[in-house]
Coordinates of N, CA, C and O in Angstrom, one line a residue:
M1 N 71.0 -21.9 0.5 CA 71.3 -20.5 0.6 C 71.9 -20.1 1.9 O 71.5 -20.6 3.0
T2 N 73.0 -19.4 1.9 CA 73.7 -19.0 3.1 C 73.0 -17.9 3.8 O 72.5 -16.9 3.2
D3 N 73.0 -17.9 5.1 CA 72.4 -16.9 5.9 C 73.3 -15.6 5.8 O 74.5 -15.7 5.9
W4 N 72.7 -14.5 5.6 CA 73.4 -13.2 5.4 C 74.3 -12.9 6.6 O 75.3 -12.3 6.5
R5 N 74.0 -13.5 7.8 CA 74.8 -13.2 9.0 C 76.2 -13.9 8.9 O 77.1 -13.5 9.7
A6 N 76.3 -14.9 8.1 CA 77.6 -15.6 7.9 C 78.7 -14.6 7.3 O 79.8 -14.8 7.5
D7 N 78.2 -13.6 6.6 CA 79.1 -12.7 6.0 C 78.4 -11.3 5.9 O 77.8 -10.9 5.0
R8 N 78.5 -10.6 7.0 CA 77.7 -9.4 7.2 C 78.2 -8.3 6.2 O 77.4 -7.5 5.7
V9 N 79.5 -8.2 6.0 CA 80.1 -7.3 5.1 C 79.7 -7.6 3.6 O 79.2 -6.8 2.9
G10 N 79.9 -8.8 3.2 CA 79.6 -9.3 1.9 C 78.1 -9.1 1.6 O 77.7 -8.7 0.5
S11 N 77.3 -9.5 2.6 CA 75.8 -9.4 2.4 C 75.4 -7.9 2.3 O 74.4 -7.6 1.6
A12 N 76.1 -7.0 3.0 CA 75.8 -5.6 2.9 C 76.1 -5.1 1.5 O 75.4 -4.3 0.9
I13 N 77.3 -5.5 1.0 CA 77.7 -5.1 -0.3 C 76.8 -5.6 -1.4 O 76.4 -4.9 -2.3
D14 N 76.3 -6.9 -1.3 CA 75.5 -7.4 -2.4 C 74.0 -7.1 -2.2 O 73.1 -7.5 -3.0
G15 N 73.6 -6.4 -1.1 CA 72.3 -6.0 -0.9 C 71.4 -7.0 -0.2 O 70.2 -6.7 0.0
S16 N 71.9 -8.1 0.3 CA 71.1 -9.1 1.0 C 71.1 -8.9 2.5 O 70.4 -9.7 3.2
N17 N 71.8 -8.0 3.1 CA 71.8 -7.8 4.5 C 70.6 -6.8 4.9 O 70.7 -5.6 4.6
P18 N 69.6 -7.4 5.5 CA 68.4 -6.5 5.8 C 68.6 -5.5 6.9 O 67.7 -4.7 7.1
T19 N 69.7 -5.5 7.6 CA 69.9 -4.5 8.7 C 70.5 -3.2 8.2 O 70.6 -2.3 8.9
V20 N 70.9 -3.2 6.9 CA 71.6 -2.0 6.4 C 70.6 -0.8 6.3 O 69.5 -0.9 5.8
L21 N 71.0 0.3 7.0 CA 70.2 1.5 7.0 C 70.7 2.5 5.9 O 69.9 3.2 5.4
A22 N 72.0 2.5 5.8 CA 72.6 3.5 4.8 C 74.0 3.1 4.4 O 74.7 2.4 5.2
E23 N 74.4 3.4 3.2 CA 75.7 3.2 2.8 C 76.5 4.5 2.9 O 76.0 5.5 2.3
L24 N 77.6 4.5 3.6 CA 78.3 5.7 3.8 C 79.7 5.6 3.1 O 79.9 4.7 2.3
E25 N 80.6 6.6 3.3 CA 81.8 6.6 2.5 C 82.7 5.3 2.8 O 83.1 4.7 1.8
E26 N 82.9 5.0 4.0 CA 83.7 3.8 4.4 C 83.0 2.8 5.2 O 83.6 1.8 5.6
A27 N 81.7 3.0 5.4 CA 81.0 2.0 6.3 C 79.5 1.9 5.8 O 79.0 2.7 5.1
F28 N 78.9 0.8 6.3 CA 77.5 0.7 6.2 C 76.9 1.0 7.6 O 77.5 0.5 8.6
A29 N 75.9 1.8 7.7 CA 75.2 1.9 8.9 C 74.1 0.8 9.0 O 73.4 0.6 8.1
V30 N 74.2 0.1 10.1 CA 73.2 -1.1 10.3 C 72.6 -1.0 11.6 O 73.1 -0.5 12.6
I31 N 71.4 -1.5 11.7 CA 70.6 -1.6 13.0 C 71.1 -2.9 13.7 O 71.4 -3.9 13.1
G32 N 71.3 -2.8 15.0 CA 71.8 -3.9 15.8 C 70.8 -5.1 15.8 O 69.6 -4.8 15.7
D33 N 71.3 -6.3 15.9 CA 70.4 -7.5 15.9 C 69.5 -7.4 17.1 O 68.4 -7.9 17.0
T34 N 69.9 -6.9 18.2 CA 69.0 -6.8 19.4 C 68.8 -5.4 19.7 O 69.6 -4.5 19.4
Q35 N 67.6 -5.1 20.3 CA 67.2 -3.8 20.6 C 66.8 -3.6 22.1 O 65.9 -2.8 22.4
F36 N 67.5 -4.2 23.0 CA 67.2 -4.0 24.4 C 67.5 -2.6 24.8 O 67.0 -2.1 25.8
L37 N 68.4 -2.0 24.0 CA 68.6 -0.5 24.1 C 68.2 0.0 22.8 O 68.9 0.0 21.8
P38 N 67.0 0.5 22.7 CA 66.4 0.9 21.4 C 67.3 1.9 20.6 O 67.7 2.9 21.2
G39 N 67.6 1.6 19.4 CA 68.4 2.5 18.6 C 69.8 1.9 18.4 O 70.6 2.5 17.6
Y40 N 70.1 0.8 19.1 CA 71.5 0.2 19.0 C 71.8 0.0 17.5 O 71.0 -0.6 16.8
S41 N 72.9 0.5 17.1 CA 73.3 0.5 15.7 C 74.8 0.2 15.6 O 75.5 0.3 16.6
L42 N 75.3 0.0 14.4 CA 76.7 -0.3 14.2 C 77.1 0.4 12.9 O 76.3 0.6 12.0
A43 N 78.4 0.7 12.8 CA 79.0 1.0 11.5 C 79.9 -0.2 11.2 O 80.7 -0.5 12.0
I44 N 79.7 -0.8 10.0 CA 80.5 -1.9 9.6 C 81.3 -1.5 8.3 O 80.8 -0.8 7.5
T45 N 82.5 -2.0 8.2 CA 83.4 -1.7 7.1 C 82.7 -2.1 5.8 O 81.9 -3.0 5.7
R46 N 83.1 -1.4 4.8 CA 82.7 -1.7 3.4 C 83.7 -2.5 2.7 O 83.6 -2.8 1.5
H47 N 84.8 -2.9 3.4 CA 85.9 -3.6 2.8 C 86.0 -5.0 3.3 O 86.5 -5.2 4.4
P48 N 85.7 -6.0 2.5 CA 85.9 -7.4 2.9 C 87.3 -7.7 3.3 O 88.2 -7.2 2.7
G49 N 87.5 -8.4 4.4 CA 88.8 -8.8 4.8 C 89.5 -7.8 5.8 O 90.5 -8.0 6.3
V50 N 88.8 -6.6 6.0 CA 89.4 -5.7 6.9 C 88.9 -6.0 8.3 O 87.7 -6.0 8.6
D51 N 89.9 -6.4 9.1 CA 89.6 -6.9 10.5 C 89.7 -5.9 11.6 O 89.0 -6.0 12.6
R52 N 90.5 -4.9 11.4 CA 90.7 -3.9 12.5 C 91.0 -2.5 11.8 O 91.3 -2.5 10.6
L53 N 90.8 -1.5 12.6 CA 91.0 -0.2 12.1 C 92.4 0.0 11.5 O 92.5 0.7 10.4
S54 N 93.4 -0.6 12.1 CA 94.7 -0.4 11.5 C 95.0 -1.1 10.2 O 96.0 -0.9 9.6
D55 N 94.0 -1.9 9.8 CA 94.1 -2.5 8.4 C 93.9 -1.5 7.3 O 94.3 -1.8 6.2
L56 N 93.3 -0.4 7.6 CA 93.0 0.6 6.6 C 94.1 1.6 6.5 O 94.7 1.9 7.6
P57 N 94.4 2.1 5.3 CA 95.3 3.3 5.2 C 94.7 4.4 6.1 O 93.5 4.6 6.3
R58 N 95.6 5.3 6.5 CA 95.2 6.4 7.4 C 94.0 7.2 6.9 O 93.1 7.5 7.7
L59 N 93.9 7.6 5.7 CA 92.8 8.4 5.2 C 91.5 7.6 5.3 O 90.5 8.2 5.6
R60 N 91.6 6.3 5.0 CA 90.3 5.5 5.1 C 90.0 5.3 6.6 O 88.8 5.2 6.9
R61 N 90.9 5.2 7.5 CA 90.7 5.1 8.9 C 89.9 6.4 9.4 O 88.9 6.3 10.1
V62 N 90.4 7.5 9.0 CA 89.7 8.8 9.4 C 88.3 8.8 8.8 O 87.4 9.2 9.5
A63 N 88.2 8.4 7.6 CA 86.8 8.4 6.9 C 85.9 7.4 7.6 O 84.7 7.7 7.8
F64 N 86.4 6.2 8.0 CA 85.6 5.3 8.8 C 85.1 5.9 10.1 O 84.0 5.8 10.4
L65 N 86.0 6.5 10.8 CA 85.7 7.1 12.1 C 84.7 8.3 11.9 O 83.8 8.5 12.7
A66 N 84.8 9.0 10.8 CA 83.8 10.1 10.4 C 82.4 9.4 10.2 O 81.4 10.0 10.6
D67 N 82.4 8.2 9.6 CA 81.2 7.5 9.4 C 80.6 7.1 10.7 O 79.4 7.1 10.9
V68 N 81.4 6.6 11.6 CA 81.0 6.2 12.9 C 80.3 7.4 13.6 O 79.2 7.3 14.2
D69 N 80.9 8.6 13.5 CA 80.3 9.8 14.0 C 79.0 10.1 13.4 O 78.0 10.5 14.1
L70 N 78.8 9.9 12.1 CA 77.5 10.1 11.5 C 76.5 9.2 12.0 O 75.3 9.6 12.3
V71 N 76.8 7.9 12.2 CA 75.9 6.9 12.8 C 75.5 7.3 14.2 O 74.3 7.4 14.6
A72 N 76.5 7.7 15.0 CA 76.3 8.1 16.4 C 75.4 9.4 16.4 O 74.5 9.4 17.3
S73 N 75.6 10.3 15.6 CA 74.8 11.5 15.5 C 73.4 11.2 15.2 O 72.4 11.8 15.8
A74 N 73.2 10.3 14.2 CA 71.8 9.9 13.8 C 71.1 9.2 14.9 O 69.9 9.5 15.2
V75 N 71.8 8.3 15.6 CA 71.2 7.6 16.7 C 70.8 8.6 17.8 O 69.7 8.6 18.4
E76 N 71.7 9.5 18.1 CA 71.4 10.5 19.1 C 70.2 11.4 18.8 O 69.4 11.6 19.6
N77 N 70.2 11.9 17.5 CA 69.1 12.7 17.1 C 67.7 12.0 17.2 O 66.8 12.5 17.7
V78 N 67.7 10.7 16.7 CA 66.4 10.0 16.8 C 66.0 9.6 18.2 O 64.9 9.8 18.6
C79 N 67.0 9.0 18.9 CA 66.7 8.6 20.3 C 66.3 9.7 21.2 O 65.4 9.5 22.1
S80 N 66.9 10.8 21.1 CA 66.6 12.0 22.0 C 65.2 12.5 21.7 O 64.6 13.0 22.6
Q81 N 64.8 12.4 20.4 CA 63.4 12.8 20.1 C 62.3 11.8 20.5 O 61.2 12.1 20.7
M82 N 62.7 10.5 20.5 CA 61.8 9.4 20.7 C 61.6 9.0 22.1 O 60.6 8.4 22.5
D83 N 62.6 9.3 23.0 CA 62.6 8.8 24.3 C 63.1 9.9 25.3 O 64.3 10.2 25.2
S84 N 62.3 10.4 26.2 CA 62.7 11.4 27.1 C 63.8 10.9 28.1 O 64.4 11.8 28.7
G85 N 64.0 9.6 28.2 CA 65.0 9.1 29.0 C 66.3 8.9 28.4 O 67.3 8.4 29.0
Y86 N 66.4 9.4 27.2 CA 67.7 9.3 26.5 C 68.8 10.1 27.2 O 68.6 11.2 27.7
R87 N 70.0 9.5 27.4 CA 71.1 10.1 28.1 C 72.3 10.5 27.1 O 72.8 11.6 27.1
R88 N 72.8 9.5 26.4 CA 74.0 9.7 25.5 C 74.2 8.5 24.7 O 73.5 7.5 24.8
V89 N 75.2 8.5 23.8 CA 75.6 7.3 23.1 C 77.0 6.9 23.6 O 77.8 7.7 23.9
N90 N 77.2 5.6 23.6 CA 78.5 5.0 23.8 C 78.9 4.4 22.5 O 78.2 3.8 21.8
I91 N 80.2 4.6 22.2 CA 80.8 4.1 20.9 C 81.9 3.2 21.3 O 82.8 3.5 22.1
E92 N 82.0 2.0 20.7 CA 83.0 1.0 21.0 C 83.5 0.3 19.7 O 82.6 -0.2 19.0
I93 N 84.8 0.1 19.6 CA 85.3 -0.7 18.5 C 86.0 -1.8 19.3 O 87.0 -1.6 20.0
L94 N 85.5 -3.0 19.2 CA 86.1 -4.2 19.9 C 86.7 -5.2 19.0 O 87.9 -5.4 18.9
G95 N 85.8 -6.0 18.3 CA 86.3 -7.0 17.4 C 86.8 -8.3 18.0 O 87.5 -9.0 17.4
N96 N 86.3 -8.5 19.2 CA 86.7 -9.8 19.9 C 86.0 -11.0 19.4 O 86.5 -12.1 19.5
S97 N 84.8 -10.8 18.9 CA 84.0 -12.0 18.4 C 83.8 -12.0 16.9 O 83.9 -13.1 16.3
D98 N 83.6 -10.9 16.3 CA 83.4 -10.8 14.9 C 84.6 -10.2 14.2 O 85.0 -9.1 14.5
A99 N 85.2 -11.0 13.3 CA 86.5 -10.6 12.7 C 86.3 -9.7 11.4 O 86.7 -10.1 10.3
F100 N 85.6 -8.6 11.6 CA 85.5 -7.6 10.6 C 85.4 -6.3 11.3 O 84.9 -6.2 12.4
L101 N 85.9 -5.2 10.8 CA 85.9 -3.9 11.4 C 84.5 -3.4 11.6 O 83.7 -3.4 10.6
H102 N 84.1 -3.1 12.8 CA 82.8 -2.6 13.1 C 82.9 -1.7 14.4 O 83.7 -2.0 15.2
A103 N 82.0 -0.8 14.5 CA 81.9 0.0 15.7 C 80.5 0.0 16.2 O 79.5 0.1 15.4
H104 N 80.3 -0.3 17.5 CA 79.0 -0.4 18.1 C 78.6 1.0 18.6 O 79.4 1.8 19.1
V105 N 77.3 1.4 18.4 CA 76.8 2.7 18.8 C 75.6 2.3 19.7 O 74.5 1.9 19.2
F106 N 75.8 2.5 21.0 CA 74.7 2.2 21.9 C 74.1 3.4 22.6 O 74.9 4.2 23.2
P107 N 72.8 3.6 22.4 CA 72.2 4.7 23.1 C 72.0 4.2 24.6 O 71.8 3.1 24.8
R108 N 72.2 5.2 25.5 CA 72.0 4.8 26.9 C 70.9 5.7 27.4 O 70.7 6.8 27.0
Y109 N 70.1 5.1 28.4 CA 68.9 5.7 28.9 C 68.9 5.8 30.4 O 69.4 5.0 31.1
E110 N 68.1 6.8 30.9 CA 67.9 7.0 32.3 C 67.1 5.8 32.9 O 67.2 5.5 34.1
W111 N 66.2 5.2 32.1 CA 65.4 4.1 32.6 C 66.1 2.8 32.7 O 65.6 1.8 33.3
E112 N 67.4 2.7 32.4 CA 68.2 1.5 32.6 C 68.3 1.3 34.1 O 68.3 2.2 34.9
S113 N 68.4 0.0 34.5 CA 68.5 -0.3 35.9 C 69.8 0.4 36.5 O 70.8 0.5 35.9
V114 N 69.7 0.8 37.8 CA 70.7 1.5 38.4 C 72.0 0.6 38.5 O 73.1 1.1 38.4
E115 N 71.8 -0.7 38.5 CA 72.9 -1.6 38.6 C 73.7 -1.7 37.3 O 74.9 -2.0 37.2
L116 N 73.0 -1.3 36.2 CA 73.7 -1.4 34.8 C 74.0 -0.1 34.2 O 74.9 0.0 33.4
R117 N 73.2 0.9 34.5 CA 73.3 2.2 33.8 C 74.8 2.8 33.8 O 75.2 3.2 32.7
P118 N 75.6 2.7 34.8 CA 76.9 3.4 34.7 C 78.0 2.5 34.1 O 79.1 3.0 34.0
Y119 N 77.6 1.3 33.7 CA 78.6 0.4 33.2 C 78.5 0.0 31.8 O 77.5 0.3 31.1
P120 N 79.5 -0.6 31.2 CA 79.4 -1.0 29.8 C 78.2 -1.9 29.5 O 77.8 -2.8 30.4
V121 N 77.7 -1.8 28.4 CA 76.5 -2.7 28.0 C 76.8 -4.2 28.0 O 75.9 -5.0 28.2
W122 N 78.0 -4.5 28.0 CA 78.4 -5.9 27.9 C 78.1 -6.6 29.3 O 78.2 -7.8 29.3
L123 N 77.8 -5.8 30.3 CA 77.4 -6.4 31.6 C 75.9 -6.8 31.6 O 75.5 -7.5 32.6
Y124 N 75.2 -6.5 30.6 CA 73.8 -6.9 30.5 C 73.8 -8.4 30.4 O 74.7 -9.1 29.9
P125 N 72.7 -9.1 31.0 CA 72.7 -10.5 30.9 C 72.7 -11.1 29.5 O 72.2 -10.5 28.6
R126 N 73.2 -12.3 29.4 CA 73.4 -13.0 28.1 C 72.0 -13.0 27.4 O 72.0 -12.9 26.2
S127 N 70.9 -13.2 28.1 CA 69.6 -13.2 27.5 C 69.2 -12.0 26.7 O 68.4 -12.0 25.8
S128 N 69.8 -10.8 27.1 CA 69.5 -9.6 26.4 C 70.1 -9.6 25.0 O 69.6 -8.8 24.2
W129 N 71.1 -10.4 24.8 CA 71.8 -10.4 23.5 C 71.3 -11.4 22.5 O 71.8 -11.4 21.4
T130 N 70.3 -12.1 22.8 CA 69.7 -13.0 21.8 C 68.5 -12.4 21.2 O 67.7 -11.6 21.9
S131 N 68.2 -12.7 20.0 CA 67.1 -12.2 19.2 C 66.3 -13.3 18.6 O 66.9 -14.3 18.1
S132 N 65.0 -13.2 18.6 CA 64.2 -14.2 18.0 C 64.0 -14.0 16.5 O 63.4 -14.7 15.8
A133 N 64.6 -12.8 16.0 CA 64.4 -12.5 14.6 C 65.3 -13.3 13.7 O 66.3 -13.9 14.1

């Protein structure tokens, strides 16, 4: 049996991706593999083979970005209620490692170290990005 991580989009479509929180118009809302920033989530495309935003027709691009907004709003609502140190969400579409359209939604907190708080989450140590799950 293939690990669902090998095809995150296909596994979301077939129901075997355990990180899926919701199915939206153009994206799946999923919880991030690591939670060193509690609430880290993503919006991943519902279309196999779509590698970048520009692969979608314009109306689907706009709908995908609207879904990213829904995920970000949900993360903000939950995190601001659960943690008094909540500051904001950061949203990024990168695609440098995983070749499928996805947007990262990172909640940011006052309790983050002063050395890391003002900078992109990618500056966190490599050990933060590994999960035992």
